[in-house]
Amino acid sequence: MIKLQSLRQHLLASVEELRRNPEQLHTFVNDGKVKFSRGTNLTHQYTVEAQIIITDYSGSLDTVMVPLLQWLNTYQPDFIEEEAVQIEAEILSNTHWDLALTVRLTERVVAKVDCSTGRINAEHRMPEYPADACPAKHWQLYIKHPENAEHDLVAEWDSPA
C-alpha cells in the first residue's frame, strides 16, 4: 500500500516526537478488500481500514491530527467527513498515552495486460487533490490552551505533496 507508506512517512516527518522516536509509530491494515472487474486488464482497487498506533505518546492530539488531516485532504479527499478518523486511546499516566487512529484508504492500481508479449504493466495511482491555492509549503502549528494568553508553537513540518 503506497498510500499507507506515504501517510506513515508524512507523520514521521511532521510529528516531532515521532521524528525522534520512529519506533513509537505502528501501522496496520485491517479489513482490506480488493475491488476487481473481470476482463483482459487486471486493474483493481484496494480499500483498507488503516490503523495508525502511536505508543507511549506525550504530545498533544493536535500535533498528530492536523498533519494527518492535511495528508487526507491532499490524498484521500473522498472520505466521509463525520467519519474521517476514528480515535481510541489508553491513558498510561498523566503525561503519556497510547493512541490508535483508523482511516479508510483507497488505492487504485492500473494493470494493463499485453496478451501478445505476456507483459503486465502495473502502476499505483496516487493523485493529489490540492484543496486550495495556498502557496505555503512549510507549516507551523500554534495552539492556545485556555490557561495561556498566547499561542505556543508545538509543531513544524513540510507539506505532504
PDB file of C-alpha atoms in Angstrom:
ATOM      1  CA  MET A   1       0.000   0.000   0.000  1.00  0.00           C
ATOM      2  CA  ILE A   2       1.766   3.064  -1.285  1.00  0.00           C
ATOM      3  CA  LYS A   3      -0.735   5.413   0.368  1.00  0.00           C
ATOM      4  CA  LEU A   4      -0.207   3.951   3.821  1.00  0.00           C
ATOM      5  CA  GLN A   5       3.568   4.173   3.365  1.00  0.00           C
ATOM      6  CA  SER A   6       3.191   7.803   2.285  1.00  0.00           C
ATOM      7  CA  LEU A   7       0.972   8.615   5.271  1.00  0.00           C
ATOM      8  CA  ARG A   8       3.444   6.938   7.610  1.00  0.00           C
ATOM      9  CA  GLN A   9       6.361   8.931   6.150  1.00  0.00           C
ATOM     10  CA  HIS A  10       4.380  12.157   6.469  1.00  0.00           C
ATOM     11  CA  LEU A  11       3.610  11.530  10.150  1.00  0.00           C
ATOM     12  CA  LEU A  12       7.247  10.651  10.876  1.00  0.00           C
ATOM     13  CA  ALA A  13       8.337  13.887   9.211  1.00  0.00           C
ATOM     14  CA  SER A  14       5.593  16.052  10.750  1.00  0.00           C
ATOM     15  CA  VAL A  15       5.326  14.943  14.370  1.00  0.00           C
ATOM     16  CA  GLU A  16       8.435  15.893  16.337  1.00  0.00           C
ATOM     17  CA  GLU A  17       8.127  13.097  18.890  1.00  0.00           C
ATOM     18  CA  LEU A  18       7.810  10.503  16.108  1.00  0.00           C
ATOM     19  CA  ARG A  19      10.760  12.017  14.261  1.00  0.00           C
ATOM     20  CA  ARG A  20      12.868  11.466  17.406  1.00  0.00           C
ATOM     21  CA  ASN A  21      11.345   8.038  18.199  1.00  0.00           C
ATOM     22  CA  PRO A  22      10.054   6.380  14.996  1.00  0.00           C
ATOM     23  CA  GLU A  23       9.622   3.073  16.833  1.00  0.00           C
ATOM     24  CA  GLN A  24       6.556   4.598  18.529  1.00  0.00           C
ATOM     25  CA  LEU A  25       4.641   4.566  15.216  1.00  0.00           C
ATOM     26  CA  HIS A  26       2.994   1.311  14.137  1.00  0.00           C
ATOM     27  CA  THR A  27       0.760   0.886  11.076  1.00  0.00           C
ATOM     28  CA  PHE A  28      -1.577  -1.966  10.254  1.00  0.00           C
ATOM     29  CA  VAL A  29      -4.122  -2.845   7.608  1.00  0.00           C
ATOM     30  CA  ASN A  30      -7.435  -4.139   8.924  1.00  0.00           C
ATOM     31  CA  ASP A  31     -10.420  -5.316   6.926  1.00  0.00           C
ATOM     32  CA  GLY A  32      -8.846  -4.909   3.479  1.00  0.00           C
ATOM     33  CA  LYS A  33     -10.776  -5.537   0.285  1.00  0.00           C
ATOM     34  CA  VAL A  34      -9.860  -5.710  -3.393  1.00  0.00           C
ATOM     35  CA  LYS A  35     -12.320  -4.391  -5.984  1.00  0.00           C
ATOM     36  CA  PHE A  36     -11.783  -6.112  -9.329  1.00  0.00           C
ATOM     37  CA  SER A  37     -13.771  -6.449 -12.549  1.00  0.00           C
ATOM     38  CA  ARG A  38     -13.242  -9.403 -14.854  1.00  0.00           C
ATOM     39  CA  GLY A  39     -11.709  -8.589 -18.186  1.00  0.00           C
ATOM     40  CA  THR A  40      -8.483  -8.504 -20.129  1.00  0.00           C
ATOM     41  CA  ASN A  41      -6.814  -5.973 -17.850  1.00  0.00           C
ATOM     42  CA  LEU A  42      -6.100  -6.650 -14.195  1.00  0.00           C
ATOM     43  CA  THR A  43      -6.790  -3.146 -12.896  1.00  0.00           C
ATOM     44  CA  HIS A  44      -8.040  -3.181  -9.317  1.00  0.00           C
ATOM     45  CA  GLN A  45      -8.539  -1.057  -6.226  1.00  0.00           C
ATOM     46  CA  TYR A  46      -7.527  -1.666  -2.627  1.00  0.00           C
ATOM     47  CA  THR A  47      -9.788  -0.398   0.129  1.00  0.00           C
ATOM     48  CA  VAL A  48      -8.447  -0.802   3.646  1.00  0.00           C
ATOM     49  CA  GLU A  49      -9.052   0.320   7.169  1.00  0.00           C
ATOM     50  CA  ALA A  50      -5.577   1.573   8.059  1.00  0.00           C
ATOM     51  CA  GLN A  51      -4.798   1.672  11.738  1.00  0.00           C
ATOM     52  CA  ILE A  52      -2.108   4.023  12.985  1.00  0.00           C
ATOM     53  CA  ILE A  53      -0.934   3.326  16.514  1.00  0.00           C
ATOM     54  CA  ILE A  54       1.345   5.645  18.435  1.00  0.00           C
ATOM     55  CA  THR A  55       2.645   4.158  21.670  1.00  0.00           C
ATOM     56  CA  ASP A  56       3.784   5.958  24.796  1.00  0.00           C
ATOM     57  CA  TYR A  57       2.941   9.362  23.267  1.00  0.00           C
ATOM     58  CA  SER A  58       3.382  12.501  25.335  1.00  0.00           C
ATOM     59  CA  GLY A  59       2.330  15.137  22.814  1.00  0.00           C
ATOM     60  CA  SER A  60      -0.948  16.837  22.040  1.00  0.00           C
ATOM     61  CA  LEU A  61      -3.561  15.123  19.875  1.00  0.00           C
ATOM     62  CA  ASP A  62      -3.480  18.196  17.618  1.00  0.00           C
ATOM     63  CA  THR A  63       0.193  17.646  16.750  1.00  0.00           C
ATOM     64  CA  VAL A  64      -0.816  14.310  15.186  1.00  0.00           C
ATOM     65  CA  MET A  65      -4.304  15.163  13.945  1.00  0.00           C
ATOM     66  CA  VAL A  66      -3.532  18.348  11.993  1.00  0.00           C
ATOM     67  CA  PRO A  67      -0.795  16.743   9.808  1.00  0.00           C
ATOM     68  CA  LEU A  68      -2.977  13.632   9.396  1.00  0.00           C
ATOM     69  CA  LEU A  69      -5.943  15.705   8.211  1.00  0.00           C
ATOM     70  CA  GLN A  70      -3.671  17.707   5.912  1.00  0.00           C
ATOM     71  CA  TRP A  71      -2.471  14.454   4.296  1.00  0.00           C
ATOM     72  CA  LEU A  72      -6.038  13.076   3.995  1.00  0.00           C
ATOM     73  CA  ASN A  73      -7.189  16.349   2.448  1.00  0.00           C
ATOM     74  CA  THR A  74      -4.492  16.010  -0.225  1.00  0.00           C
ATOM     75  CA  TYR A  75      -4.542  12.273  -0.991  1.00  0.00           C
ATOM     76  CA  GLN A  76      -7.896  10.877   0.203  1.00  0.00           C
ATOM     77  CA  PRO A  77     -10.485  13.594  -0.460  1.00  0.00           C
ATOM     78  CA  ASP A  78     -13.455  11.218  -0.739  1.00  0.00           C
ATOM     79  CA  PHE A  79     -13.577  10.427   2.977  1.00  0.00           C
ATOM     80  CA  ILE A  80     -16.883  10.804   4.819  1.00  0.00           C
ATOM     81  CA  GLU A  81     -16.477  13.995   6.834  1.00  0.00           C
ATOM     82  CA  GLU A  82     -18.169  12.733  10.008  1.00  0.00           C
ATOM     83  CA  GLU A  83     -16.115   9.528   9.918  1.00  0.00           C
ATOM     84  CA  ALA A  84     -12.760  10.677   8.532  1.00  0.00           C
ATOM     85  CA  VAL A  85     -10.800   9.402  11.509  1.00  0.00           C
ATOM     86  CA  GLN A  86     -11.771   7.068  14.332  1.00  0.00           C
ATOM     87  CA  ILE A  87      -9.890   7.552  17.615  1.00  0.00           C
ATOM     88  CA  GLU A  88      -9.125   5.247  20.506  1.00  0.00           C
ATOM     89  CA  ALA A  89      -6.727   5.976  23.348  1.00  0.00           C
ATOM     90  CA  GLU A  90      -5.389   4.418  26.509  1.00  0.00           C
ATOM     91  CA  ILE A  91      -4.171   6.832  29.152  1.00  0.00           C
ATOM     92  CA  LEU A  92      -0.937   5.392  30.560  1.00  0.00           C
ATOM     93  CA  SER A  93      -0.097   8.186  33.012  1.00  0.00           C
ATOM     94  CA  ASN A  94      -0.660  11.907  33.477  1.00  0.00           C
ATOM     95  CA  THR A  95       1.782  12.582  30.638  1.00  0.00           C
ATOM     96  CA  HIS A  96       1.768   9.540  28.318  1.00  0.00           C
ATOM     97  CA  TRP A  97      -0.845   7.652  26.332  1.00  0.00           C
ATOM     98  CA  ASP A  98      -1.275   5.131  23.541  1.00  0.00           C
ATOM     99  CA  LEU A  99      -3.230   6.439  20.579  1.00  0.00           C
ATOM    100  CA  ALA A 100      -4.971   4.414  17.856  1.00  0.00           C
ATOM    101  CA  LEU A 101      -6.308   6.181  14.763  1.00  0.00           C
ATOM    102  CA  THR A 102      -8.198   4.427  11.974  1.00  0.00           C
ATOM    103  CA  VAL A 103      -8.679   5.876   8.485  1.00  0.00           C
ATOM    104  CA  ARG A 104     -10.129   4.347   5.324  1.00  0.00           C
ATOM    105  CA  LEU A 105      -7.743   4.442   2.390  1.00  0.00           C
ATOM    106  CA  THR A 106      -8.347   3.538  -1.235  1.00  0.00           C
ATOM    107  CA  GLU A 107      -5.605   2.933  -3.755  1.00  0.00           C
ATOM    108  CA  ARG A 108      -6.109   2.256  -7.447  1.00  0.00           C
ATOM    109  CA  VAL A 109      -3.723   0.028  -9.399  1.00  0.00           C
ATOM    110  CA  VAL A 110      -3.875   0.205 -13.178  1.00  0.00           C
ATOM    111  CA  ALA A 111      -2.611  -3.127 -14.535  1.00  0.00           C
ATOM    112  CA  LYS A 112      -2.606  -3.350 -18.325  1.00  0.00           C
ATOM    113  CA  VAL A 113      -2.086  -6.734 -19.953  1.00  0.00           C
ATOM    114  CA  ASP A 114      -0.314  -7.184 -23.277  1.00  0.00           C
ATOM    115  CA  CYS A 115      -1.523 -10.627 -24.382  1.00  0.00           C
ATOM    116  CA  SER A 116       0.902 -10.824 -27.327  1.00  0.00           C
ATOM    117  CA  THR A 117       4.014 -10.491 -25.142  1.00  0.00           C
ATOM    118  CA  GLY A 118       2.721 -11.757 -21.799  1.00  0.00           C
ATOM    119  CA  ARG A 119       3.730  -8.480 -20.163  1.00  0.00           C
ATOM    120  CA  ILE A 120       1.672  -6.801 -17.441  1.00  0.00           C
ATOM    121  CA  ASN A 121       2.396  -3.154 -16.638  1.00  0.00           C
ATOM    122  CA  ALA A 122       1.074  -2.217 -13.194  1.00  0.00           C
ATOM    123  CA  GLU A 123       1.037   1.336 -11.867  1.00  0.00           C
ATOM    124  CA  HIS A 124      -0.161   2.507  -8.463  1.00  0.00           C
ATOM    125  CA  ARG A 125      -2.055   5.762  -8.780  1.00  0.00           C
ATOM    126  CA  MET A 126      -1.735   8.339  -6.042  1.00  0.00           C
ATOM    127  CA  PRO A 127      -3.251  11.518  -7.424  1.00  0.00           C
ATOM    128  CA  GLU A 128      -3.079  14.691  -5.398  1.00  0.00           C
ATOM    129  CA  TYR A 129      -6.158  16.797  -4.783  1.00  0.00           C
ATOM    130  CA  PRO A 130      -4.961  20.234  -3.713  1.00  0.00           C
ATOM    131  CA  ALA A 131      -7.638  21.790  -1.504  1.00  0.00           C
ATOM    132  CA  ASP A 132      -6.818  25.362  -2.397  1.00  0.00           C
ATOM    133  CA  ALA A 133      -4.186  27.549  -3.950  1.00  0.00           C
ATOM    134  CA  CYS A 134      -2.339  28.069  -0.671  1.00  0.00           C
ATOM    135  CA  PRO A 135       1.315  28.594  -1.635  1.00  0.00           C
ATOM    136  CA  ALA A 136       2.791  27.636   1.770  1.00  0.00           C
ATOM    137  CA  LYS A 137       4.973  24.529   1.738  1.00  0.00           C
ATOM    138  CA  HIS A 138       6.222  24.723   5.331  1.00  0.00           C
ATOM    139  CA  TRP A 139       3.774  24.702   8.225  1.00  0.00           C
ATOM    140  CA  GLN A 140       3.894  25.685  11.886  1.00  0.00           C
ATOM    141  CA  LEU A 141       1.160  24.663  14.320  1.00  0.00           C
ATOM    142  CA  TYR A 142       0.431  27.073  17.172  1.00  0.00           C
ATOM    143  CA  ILE A 143      -2.014  26.088  19.919  1.00  0.00           C
ATOM    144  CA  LYS A 144      -3.596  28.348  22.527  1.00  0.00           C
ATOM    145  CA  HIS A 145      -4.613  26.492  25.659  1.00  0.00           C
ATOM    146  CA  PRO A 146      -7.292  28.012  27.934  1.00  0.00           C
ATOM    147  CA  GLU A 147      -4.749  28.821  30.660  1.00  0.00           C
ATOM    148  CA  ASN A 148      -2.380  30.643  28.248  1.00  0.00           C
ATOM    149  CA  ALA A 149      -2.590  34.169  26.904  1.00  0.00           C
ATOM    150  CA  GLU A 150      -0.628  33.377  23.740  1.00  0.00           C
ATOM    151  CA  HIS A 151      -0.480  30.656  21.100  1.00  0.00           C
ATOM    152  CA  ASP A 152       2.528  28.347  21.536  1.00  0.00           C
ATOM    153  CA  LEU A 153       4.460  26.761  18.670  1.00  0.00           C
ATOM    154  CA  VAL A 154       4.013  22.989  19.075  1.00  0.00           C
ATOM    155  CA  ALA A 155       4.948  21.519  15.678  1.00  0.00           C
ATOM    156  CA  GLU A 156       6.550  22.233  12.284  1.00  0.00           C
ATOM    157  CA  TRP A 157       6.564  20.204   9.054  1.00  0.00           C
ATOM    158  CA  ASP A 158       6.599  20.428   5.274  1.00  0.00           C
ATOM    159  CA  SER A 159       3.588  19.819   3.039  1.00  0.00           C
ATOM    160  CA  PRO A 160       2.866  16.164   2.233  1.00  0.00           C
ATOM    161  CA  ALA A 161       2.940  16.809  -1.505  1.00  0.00           C
TER     162      ALA A 161
END
